[in-house]
């Protein structure tokens, strides 16, 4: 203890002596002058540096005194009580080393700007004692060596966290030389000696981590023997100026090196009479106030956890108490508190044992508190969760109710709007029916909207939906009537090349030879048609919306149409009926030449068409409609199959599908009981077979085998739409459908007839043609016009009856009827069955309009011929009566759905020039040749084709040659592409073979006649 106090007093005396020496040096230097070049040198800069150094030493001395007053006092050992005196050698500075700096009377010479800048920089460095170059400049300019203070290393500062600890002990050493400041011996009487500062270990926040700080070395004179007085305390405060102020060099208080004072705590209680504890208490009595709190906390911890034995390290406890007293305000962590024990690992294992807390002091109360807190937490959490659930449920119910009210309000508004649109449609339809004849004979405007108003699920499944809606671009040819103006709503943007192509095509009047077409008539045709694309096409490019919906959401297009039809007789011709047709008609204020959407959707199904055919009294195949369950399907098949034992194939058609997409088939010969049923039929004969009691056994046998028969052998017609029977059956039962017999014949011909059901109540046949099929025998790809498979009178009678049945059900507008004809082998008579009814403008009718536009002819469906007038080249004399142009018959082949993936590699003008090089084109003089129908200019994979010839065989050959040339020119051996040309060509070849056989029969029958 006495060494610590003595060293601290010695350091204070040294600092005071240094302060006094600097003051003396300042007074001495003011009197010194040197003669340099005969002029006096001013030492005012040196005086300022010494003044700042003196002020800094005084400040640090005061700070050091404050730090000394907060040290920990420990009882000294007995052998340290004897005081030792150290003789302080006198400090005699060497005045010879200080040059003569007395200024001369003469003025200094002129100084350059560079020297002025250097002098100013030197002055600033002298005024800044903390600068690294300050000592070097003092030694260079004035020969004064200031004390050298070693800075702590950066690594030590990084790894050793400095905290406040006990005061460092200072040990004096002898001086190494006279390199310090020299003071007059009579004023100081003491000399400088080197002092080494050796700090101990630094105690961190974690008391078990101890490190050693590096040594600092300073030069200071030895302490005097009179360092115990209170005056010397003031001298000690001046020593702080020798210690740097950077964070790495702050003073560190380290624990005093004391011996270990272990003692034991049994069952969490200290025996105050124990020898080891008494020795520990006596040794640290001066700092006992900081130890007591830590000791109480340790005792409480050991009692709470029922620790039987704990060995305490006294010095760790003292250090921990000091750190806790200065650093922590709350209770210390358990690990830090247990770290003062020598058996800390055993105690920690016991403390962290589950349930150990409830074995110690107050364990029962702690357990009760813990149980109560857990229960309260559980109760509060449960109540909170229940509250949140109820709150969420209430919010959900409220939002659902608000949404329900909003939807109900919107639904009512939409219903009211649609009811108003329906009422307006009915009133305009009545006006249209009353004035139909007048409208047909006067100038009128027809708005063609080729919309496919299928359901959303059906539209999304169709590839190239916009091109499918544009296949009926042939509606433009309605302008062949001079009183008609056409506004065609196009579902996609057409390029300039397609617009130029149709403009040139429509300029040609089929009644002339093309060379005599006047510019006035051509410009009139151009002015009488407009192609408009709704702007909503760009907003919904991938939604597959029908064209009526796109037009409904295109206000600018509607405004333009209103301006075009203002003051004119106008009506709309749509496509597949949709509710948005009424919305568009209501916006434009024009009638619609079509039935109500609800009526059209009800009767356009397969089951609805069957009902109309039965009501019309026309022939229908053996069938049953409105099937919605699997049992109903099995029972229907078991009932109608024995009644039609000669039917080899049965068809399953969905109500809402079209184009052969929703059709499947199954052959009866694959039934295991088929041969047995045939034997039963032959055994009973045709007359007795129709009795129920004979068919009952066969029906029961069929009913047992039909489920397995369908699962194994039923197949969809187009596997691209429905890959297997299971997928088809699921959709079939959801939508409903029809079971229908396929004609029992090897030679079956399908034909399509287009009717116009006028609002006035008349029925007109507009087109008729024999169908051409592709790979799927139920998918129509084209037709031959006019039809040649059925007697025209029989066909006309059948169509008239179907038309009248439709008019009775309030169906008006354009209707397409599909029929099938075949030769019945049992009676050797030709039968005609009506199999399908489409309440829409057909693709065949649109192509027929273009055919009539190019040929200038008329299609007489009742006579079954296409009459084309031939132009007269010779001009009649003035006195001769102009003769009528001769009329010839022509046959045409129409291809509506021609697809080839390689067509996209060629622009349309290149394709037309290539075909022209092969002689594929239309001759306006002879009224025969080939006409192309272009649908789009972006994908360019689909085209239409029309060939006209003098006979049907020539038209078929021309059509096949055109397909062959196009395929060969756009395909390579390794790049055939995806196409339906081959399937269509094969079907045409079969038709050609049948035509040749019929001609041979006719030739053979003539000689016999």
Tab-separated table of C-alpha atoms in Angstrom, residues 280-610:
chain	number	residue	atom	x	y	z
A	280	UNK	CA	-11.305	-12.994	3.303
A	281	UNK	CA	-13.415	-10.374	5.050
A	282	UNK	CA	-10.494	-8.939	6.943
A	283	UNK	CA	-8.347	-8.734	3.815
A	284	UNK	CA	-10.966	-6.843	1.788
A	285	UNK	CA	-12.554	-4.757	4.509
A	286	UNK	CA	-11.899	-1.478	2.698
A	287	UNK	CA	-13.897	-2.548	-0.383
A	288	UNK	CA	-16.403	-4.659	1.511
A	289	UNK	CA	-19.323	-2.471	0.490
A	290	UNK	CA	-18.997	-3.588	-3.143
A	291	UNK	CA	-18.423	-7.234	-2.167
A	292	UNK	CA	-21.493	-7.513	0.075
A	293	UNK	CA	-24.004	-7.027	-2.749
A	294	UNK	CA	-22.360	-9.638	-4.940
A	295	UNK	CA	-22.091	-12.029	-2.003
A	296	UNK	CA	-25.781	-11.627	-1.155
A	297	UNK	CA	-26.754	-12.223	-4.775
A	298	UNK	CA	-24.598	-15.363	-4.841
A	299	UNK	CA	-26.116	-16.651	-1.590
A	300	UNK	CA	-29.637	-16.090	-2.881
A	301	UNK	CA	-28.863	-17.899	-6.122
A	302	UNK	CA	-27.447	-20.910	-4.284
A	303	UNK	CA	-30.406	-21.062	-1.876
A	304	UNK	CA	-32.944	-20.744	-4.695
A	305	UNK	CA	-31.452	-23.682	-6.558
A	306	UNK	CA	-30.596	-25.783	-3.483
A	307	UNK	CA	-26.871	-25.995	-4.219
A	308	UNK	CA	-25.330	-28.069	-1.382
A	309	UNK	CA	-21.735	-26.885	-1.753
A	310	UNK	CA	-20.071	-23.952	-3.498
A	311	UNK	CA	-16.399	-23.008	-3.416
A	312	UNK	CA	-15.915	-19.267	-3.839
A	313	UNK	CA	-12.750	-17.622	-5.145
A	314	UNK	CA	-12.271	-14.471	-3.057
A	315	UNK	CA	-10.383	-12.424	-5.607
A	316	UNK	CA	-12.916	-13.257	-8.334
A	317	UNK	CA	-15.701	-12.199	-6.019
A	318	UNK	CA	-13.961	-8.892	-5.314
A	319	UNK	CA	-13.383	-8.213	-8.985
A	320	UNK	CA	-16.946	-9.210	-9.826
A	321	UNK	CA	-18.314	-6.964	-7.057
A	322	UNK	CA	-16.342	-4.029	-8.328
A	323	UNK	CA	-17.458	-4.548	-11.923
A	324	UNK	CA	-21.060	-5.081	-10.880
A	325	UNK	CA	-21.004	-1.980	-8.715
A	326	UNK	CA	-19.641	0.177	-11.556
A	327	UNK	CA	-21.089	-1.406	-14.669
A	328	UNK	CA	-24.392	-3.138	-13.981
A	329	UNK	CA	-27.542	-1.707	-12.493
A	330	UNK	CA	-29.675	-4.822	-12.600
A	331	UNK	CA	-29.052	-8.279	-11.269
A	332	UNK	CA	-26.083	-9.986	-12.954
A	333	UNK	CA	-26.531	-12.954	-15.269
A	334	UNK	CA	-26.420	-16.372	-13.710
A	335	UNK	CA	-23.362	-17.485	-15.653
A	336	UNK	CA	-21.380	-14.393	-14.651
A	337	UNK	CA	-22.373	-14.799	-11.031
A	338	UNK	CA	-21.465	-18.478	-10.971
A	339	UNK	CA	-18.114	-17.733	-12.631
A	340	UNK	CA	-16.709	-16.582	-9.242
A	341	UNK	CA	-16.975	-20.181	-8.025
A	342	UNK	CA	-14.184	-22.681	-8.355
A	343	UNK	CA	-16.711	-25.480	-8.990
A	344	UNK	CA	-18.736	-23.381	-11.425
A	345	UNK	CA	-19.343	-26.240	-13.881
A	346	UNK	CA	-21.002	-28.454	-11.265
A	347	UNK	CA	-23.080	-25.564	-9.985
A	348	UNK	CA	-24.161	-24.548	-13.489
A	349	UNK	CA	-25.209	-28.094	-14.272
A	350	UNK	CA	-27.296	-28.105	-11.127
A	351	UNK	CA	-28.770	-24.649	-11.759
A	352	UNK	CA	-29.779	-25.486	-15.334
A	353	UNK	CA	-31.371	-28.772	-14.358
A	354	UNK	CA	-35.122	-28.660	-15.085
A	355	UNK	CA	-37.210	-28.253	-11.944
A	356	UNK	CA	-34.227	-27.520	-9.680
A	357	UNK	CA	-35.558	-24.059	-8.884
A	358	UNK	CA	-38.579	-25.554	-7.135
A	359	UNK	CA	-36.400	-27.603	-4.772
A	360	UNK	CA	-34.728	-24.578	-3.228
A	361	UNK	CA	-35.833	-21.785	-0.964
A	362	UNK	CA	-39.337	-20.600	-1.871
A	363	UNK	CA	-39.678	-23.345	-4.444
A	364	UNK	CA	-43.310	-24.087	-3.625
A	365	UNK	CA	-44.267	-20.446	-3.986
A	366	UNK	CA	-42.228	-20.180	-7.197
A	367	UNK	CA	-43.930	-23.287	-8.590
A	368	UNK	CA	-47.337	-21.918	-7.675
A	369	UNK	CA	-46.491	-18.582	-9.272
A	370	UNK	CA	-45.221	-20.335	-12.392
A	371	UNK	CA	-48.321	-22.499	-12.641
A	372	UNK	CA	-50.581	-19.510	-12.117
A	373	UNK	CA	-48.687	-17.449	-14.669
A	374	UNK	CA	-48.840	-20.279	-17.211
A	375	UNK	CA	-52.525	-20.728	-16.606
A	376	UNK	CA	-53.168	-16.990	-16.828
A	377	UNK	CA	-51.091	-16.844	-19.992
A	378	UNK	CA	-53.001	-19.783	-21.463
A	379	UNK	CA	-56.320	-18.271	-20.463
A	380	UNK	CA	-55.359	-14.859	-21.827
A	381	UNK	CA	-53.969	-16.356	-25.014
A	382	UNK	CA	-57.050	-18.516	-25.524
A	383	UNK	CA	-59.323	-15.571	-24.893
A	384	UNK	CA	-57.263	-13.399	-27.219
A	385	UNK	CA	-57.290	-16.003	-29.952
A	386	UNK	CA	-61.006	-16.483	-29.520
A	387	UNK	CA	-61.421	-12.732	-29.686
A	388	UNK	CA	-59.273	-12.519	-32.825
A	389	UNK	CA	-61.196	-15.389	-34.384
A	390	UNK	CA	-64.499	-13.788	-33.624
A	391	UNK	CA	-63.221	-10.455	-34.845
A	392	UNK	CA	-61.984	-12.055	-38.057
A	393	UNK	CA	-65.271	-13.924	-38.454
A	394	UNK	CA	-67.219	-10.741	-37.884
A	395	UNK	CA	-65.071	-8.889	-40.420
A	396	UNK	CA	-65.398	-11.717	-42.920
A	397	UNK	CA	-69.147	-11.858	-42.483
A	398	UNK	CA	-69.407	-8.105	-42.806
A	399	UNK	CA	-67.258	-8.024	-45.948
A	400	UNK	CA	-69.126	-10.995	-47.404
A	401	UNK	CA	-72.419	-9.332	-46.689
A	402	UNK	CA	-71.266	-6.080	-48.265
A	403	UNK	CA	-69.961	-7.955	-51.300
A	404	UNK	CA	-73.225	-9.902	-51.495
A	405	UNK	CA	-75.224	-6.689	-51.378
A	406	UNK	CA	-72.963	-5.132	-53.988
A	407	UNK	CA	-73.182	-8.168	-56.265
A	408	UNK	CA	-76.918	-8.290	-55.781
A	409	UNK	CA	-77.178	-4.618	-56.697
A	410	UNK	CA	-74.968	-5.097	-59.750
A	411	UNK	CA	-76.854	-8.241	-60.727
A	412	UNK	CA	-80.164	-6.436	-60.520
A	413	UNK	CA	-78.749	-3.548	-62.542
A	414	UNK	CA	-77.447	-5.941	-65.200
A	415	UNK	CA	-80.733	-7.837	-65.289
A	416	UNK	CA	-82.629	-4.597	-65.696
A	417	UNK	CA	-80.235	-3.462	-68.418
A	418	UNK	CA	-80.459	-6.774	-70.286
A	419	UNK	CA	-84.238	-6.840	-69.942
A	420	UNK	CA	-84.345	-3.340	-71.403
A	421	UNK	CA	-82.072	-4.439	-74.235
A	422	UNK	CA	-84.294	-7.462	-74.884
A	423	UNK	CA	-87.401	-5.276	-74.985
A	424	UNK	CA	-85.697	-2.927	-77.425
A	425	UNK	CA	-84.634	-5.922	-79.543
A	426	UNK	CA	-88.212	-7.209	-79.714
A	427	UNK	CA	-89.632	-3.823	-80.659
A	428	UNK	CA	-87.011	-3.378	-83.412
A	429	UNK	CA	-87.593	-6.960	-84.605
A	430	UNK	CA	-91.265	-6.203	-85.047
A	431	UNK	CA	-90.385	-3.097	-87.040
A	432	UNK	CA	-87.955	-5.130	-89.145
A	433	UNK	CA	-90.582	-7.805	-89.880
A	434	UNK	CA	-93.166	-5.205	-90.836
A	435	UNK	CA	-90.838	-3.367	-93.237
A	436	UNK	CA	-88.700	-6.262	-94.473
A	437	UNK	CA	-89.821	-6.174	-98.109
A	438	UNK	CA	-89.356	-2.425	-98.291
A	439	UNK	CA	-85.905	-2.700	-96.724
A	440	UNK	CA	-84.825	-5.424	-99.162
A	441	UNK	CA	-85.849	-3.349	-102.160
A	442	UNK	CA	-84.257	-0.090	-101.025
A	443	UNK	CA	-80.776	1.044	-100.128
A	444	UNK	CA	-79.641	-0.484	-96.892
A	445	UNK	CA	-76.552	-0.991	-94.763
A	446	UNK	CA	-75.646	-4.399	-93.349
A	447	UNK	CA	-73.349	-4.589	-90.320
A	448	UNK	CA	-71.658	-7.986	-90.429
A	449	UNK	CA	-70.312	-9.151	-87.053
A	450	UNK	CA	-68.878	-12.693	-87.546
A	451	UNK	CA	-68.868	-13.374	-83.818
A	452	UNK	CA	-68.502	-16.872	-82.361
A	453	UNK	CA	-70.472	-16.559	-79.131
A	454	UNK	CA	-69.473	-19.924	-77.674
A	455	UNK	CA	-69.075	-20.434	-73.942
A	456	UNK	CA	-65.878	-19.264	-72.336
A	457	UNK	CA	-64.547	-22.795	-71.795
A	458	UNK	CA	-65.064	-23.597	-75.482
A	459	UNK	CA	-63.440	-20.352	-76.659
A	460	UNK	CA	-60.348	-20.905	-74.546
A	461	UNK	CA	-59.822	-24.347	-76.071
A	462	UNK	CA	-59.871	-23.076	-79.657
A	463	UNK	CA	-56.513	-22.312	-81.263
A	464	UNK	CA	-56.397	-19.201	-83.436
A	465	UNK	CA	-59.802	-17.980	-82.291
A	466	UNK	CA	-59.462	-14.605	-84.021
A	467	UNK	CA	-58.701	-16.306	-87.361
A	468	UNK	CA	-61.717	-18.601	-86.941
A	469	UNK	CA	-63.918	-15.510	-86.585
A	470	UNK	CA	-62.391	-13.970	-89.708
A	471	UNK	CA	-62.993	-16.984	-91.978
A	472	UNK	CA	-66.301	-15.385	-93.004
A	473	UNK	CA	-64.595	-12.372	-94.562
A	474	UNK	CA	-66.474	-13.352	-97.728
A	475	UNK	CA	-69.468	-11.497	-96.293
A	476	UNK	CA	-67.943	-8.425	-97.935
A	477	UNK	CA	-69.289	-9.735	-101.231
A	478	UNK	CA	-72.827	-8.715	-100.287
A	479	UNK	CA	-71.990	-5.472	-102.078
A	480	UNK	CA	-72.668	-7.256	-105.386
A	481	UNK	CA	-76.155	-5.914	-104.757
A	482	UNK	CA	-75.921	-2.238	-105.723
A	483	UNK	CA	-78.332	-1.241	-102.935
A	484	UNK	CA	-76.183	-2.759	-100.190
A	485	UNK	CA	-73.404	-1.152	-98.178
A	486	UNK	CA	-71.393	-3.423	-95.922
A	487	UNK	CA	-69.685	-2.600	-92.644
A	488	UNK	CA	-67.534	-5.602	-91.790
A	489	UNK	CA	-66.297	-5.839	-88.189
A	490	UNK	CA	-62.944	-7.584	-88.395
A	491	UNK	CA	-61.596	-9.428	-85.310
A	492	UNK	CA	-57.959	-8.629	-86.153
A	493	UNK	CA	-55.867	-5.958	-87.837
A	494	UNK	CA	-55.485	-6.587	-91.567
A	495	UNK	CA	-52.325	-5.528	-93.346
A	496	UNK	CA	-52.170	-3.251	-96.331
A	497	UNK	CA	-51.509	-6.182	-98.643
A	498	UNK	CA	-54.761	-7.952	-97.656
A	499	UNK	CA	-56.766	-4.732	-97.867
A	500	UNK	CA	-55.346	-4.038	-101.317
A	501	UNK	CA	-56.111	-7.628	-102.367
A	502	UNK	CA	-59.781	-7.444	-101.371
A	503	UNK	CA	-60.144	-3.966	-102.803
A	504	UNK	CA	-58.907	-5.240	-106.157
A	505	UNK	CA	-61.076	-8.355	-105.860
A	506	UNK	CA	-64.270	-6.444	-105.129
A	507	UNK	CA	-63.675	-4.034	-107.992
A	508	UNK	CA	-64.126	-6.897	-110.436
A	509	UNK	CA	-67.722	-7.275	-111.478
A	510	UNK	CA	-68.534	-10.853	-112.374
A	511	UNK	CA	-71.034	-9.748	-115.024
A	512	UNK	CA	-68.210	-8.339	-117.177
A	513	UNK	CA	-64.979	-9.770	-118.483
A	514	UNK	CA	-62.824	-7.575	-116.272
A	515	UNK	CA	-61.380	-5.410	-119.021
A	516	UNK	CA	-64.499	-3.299	-119.396
A	517	UNK	CA	-64.806	-2.449	-115.752
A	518	UNK	CA	-65.205	1.301	-115.472
A	519	UNK	CA	-63.470	3.429	-112.913
A	520	UNK	CA	-66.793	4.857	-111.744
A	521	UNK	CA	-68.234	1.449	-110.974
A	522	UNK	CA	-64.992	0.347	-109.311
A	523	UNK	CA	-64.862	3.403	-107.078
A	524	UNK	CA	-68.519	2.828	-106.206
A	525	UNK	CA	-67.726	-0.695	-105.004
A	526	UNK	CA	-64.827	0.599	-102.907
A	527	UNK	CA	-67.027	3.214	-101.241
A	528	UNK	CA	-69.723	0.684	-100.370
A	529	UNK	CA	-67.731	-1.406	-97.913
A	530	UNK	CA	-65.798	-0.588	-94.744
A	531	UNK	CA	-63.570	-2.902	-92.707
A	532	UNK	CA	-63.387	-1.800	-89.068
A	533	UNK	CA	-61.388	-3.412	-86.238
A	534	UNK	CA	-62.473	-2.649	-82.638
A	535	UNK	CA	-59.833	-1.040	-80.460
A	536	UNK	CA	-60.535	-3.577	-77.689
A	537	UNK	CA	-58.708	-6.183	-79.800
A	538	UNK	CA	-55.444	-4.645	-78.564
A	539	UNK	CA	-56.628	-4.612	-74.943
A	540	UNK	CA	-57.638	-8.300	-74.755
A	541	UNK	CA	-55.232	-10.160	-77.060
A	542	UNK	CA	-55.265	-13.529	-75.236
A	543	UNK	CA	-58.758	-13.673	-73.710
A	544	UNK	CA	-60.450	-15.235	-76.778
A	545	UNK	CA	-63.424	-12.915	-76.429
A	546	UNK	CA	-66.141	-13.106	-79.036
A	547	UNK	CA	-66.290	-10.241	-81.491
A	548	UNK	CA	-69.557	-8.838	-80.078
A	549	UNK	CA	-67.968	-8.480	-76.642
A	550	UNK	CA	-64.914	-6.744	-78.112
A	551	UNK	CA	-67.170	-4.351	-80.015
A	552	UNK	CA	-69.187	-3.683	-76.870
A	553	UNK	CA	-66.029	-2.491	-75.108
A	554	UNK	CA	-64.903	-0.305	-78.039
A	555	UNK	CA	-66.633	3.076	-77.692
A	556	UNK	CA	-64.653	4.752	-80.470
A	557	UNK	CA	-65.597	2.029	-82.957
A	558	UNK	CA	-69.252	2.296	-81.944
A	559	UNK	CA	-69.113	6.036	-82.431
A	560	UNK	CA	-67.621	5.611	-85.895
A	561	UNK	CA	-70.290	3.067	-86.865
A	562	UNK	CA	-73.046	5.410	-85.670
A	563	UNK	CA	-71.690	8.125	-87.914
A	564	UNK	CA	-71.604	5.726	-90.896
A	565	UNK	CA	-75.195	4.477	-90.500
A	566	UNK	CA	-76.788	7.758	-89.588
A	567	UNK	CA	-80.031	8.195	-91.533
A	568	UNK	CA	-79.827	4.802	-93.299
A	569	UNK	CA	-81.798	1.581	-93.162
A	570	UNK	CA	-79.495	-0.702	-91.174
A	571	UNK	CA	-79.598	-4.087	-89.520
A	572	UNK	CA	-77.019	-6.410	-87.952
A	573	UNK	CA	-76.122	-9.885	-89.170
A	574	UNK	CA	-74.255	-11.671	-86.430
A	575	UNK	CA	-72.714	-15.099	-85.978
A	576	UNK	CA	-73.223	-17.499	-83.086
A	577	UNK	CA	-75.768	-15.763	-80.843
A	578	UNK	CA	-74.493	-14.044	-77.698
A	579	UNK	CA	-76.074	-11.690	-75.153
A	580	UNK	CA	-73.633	-8.949	-76.160
A	581	UNK	CA	-75.254	-8.876	-79.608
A	582	UNK	CA	-78.232	-7.177	-77.975
A	583	UNK	CA	-75.947	-4.741	-76.139
A	584	UNK	CA	-74.242	-3.699	-79.407
A	585	UNK	CA	-77.610	-3.385	-81.182
A	586	UNK	CA	-78.950	-1.258	-78.332
A	587	UNK	CA	-75.887	1.006	-78.486
A	588	UNK	CA	-76.293	1.472	-82.242
A	589	UNK	CA	-80.095	1.507	-82.180
A	590	UNK	CA	-80.505	-1.018	-85.017
A	591	UNK	CA	-82.320	-4.388	-85.240
A	592	UNK	CA	-80.624	-7.782	-85.365
A	593	UNK	CA	-81.476	-10.352	-88.018
A	594	UNK	CA	-81.187	-13.265	-85.582
A	595	UNK	CA	-83.281	-14.987	-82.904
A	596	UNK	CA	-83.063	-14.078	-79.252
A	597	UNK	CA	-79.863	-15.418	-77.653
A	598	UNK	CA	-81.784	-17.615	-75.202
A	599	UNK	CA	-83.875	-19.170	-77.966
A	600	UNK	CA	-80.824	-19.671	-80.173
A	601	UNK	CA	-78.833	-21.348	-77.408
A	602	UNK	CA	-81.725	-23.675	-76.568
A	603	UNK	CA	-82.413	-24.872	-80.130
A	604	UNK	CA	-78.849	-24.871	-81.456
A	605	UNK	CA	-77.837	-27.865	-79.348
A	606	UNK	CA	-77.825	-31.390	-80.741
A	607	UNK	CA	-80.861	-32.293	-78.657
A	608	UNK	CA	-82.655	-29.059	-79.628
A	609	UNK	CA	-82.027	-29.618	-83.322
A	610	UNK	CA	-83.333	-33.190	-83.029
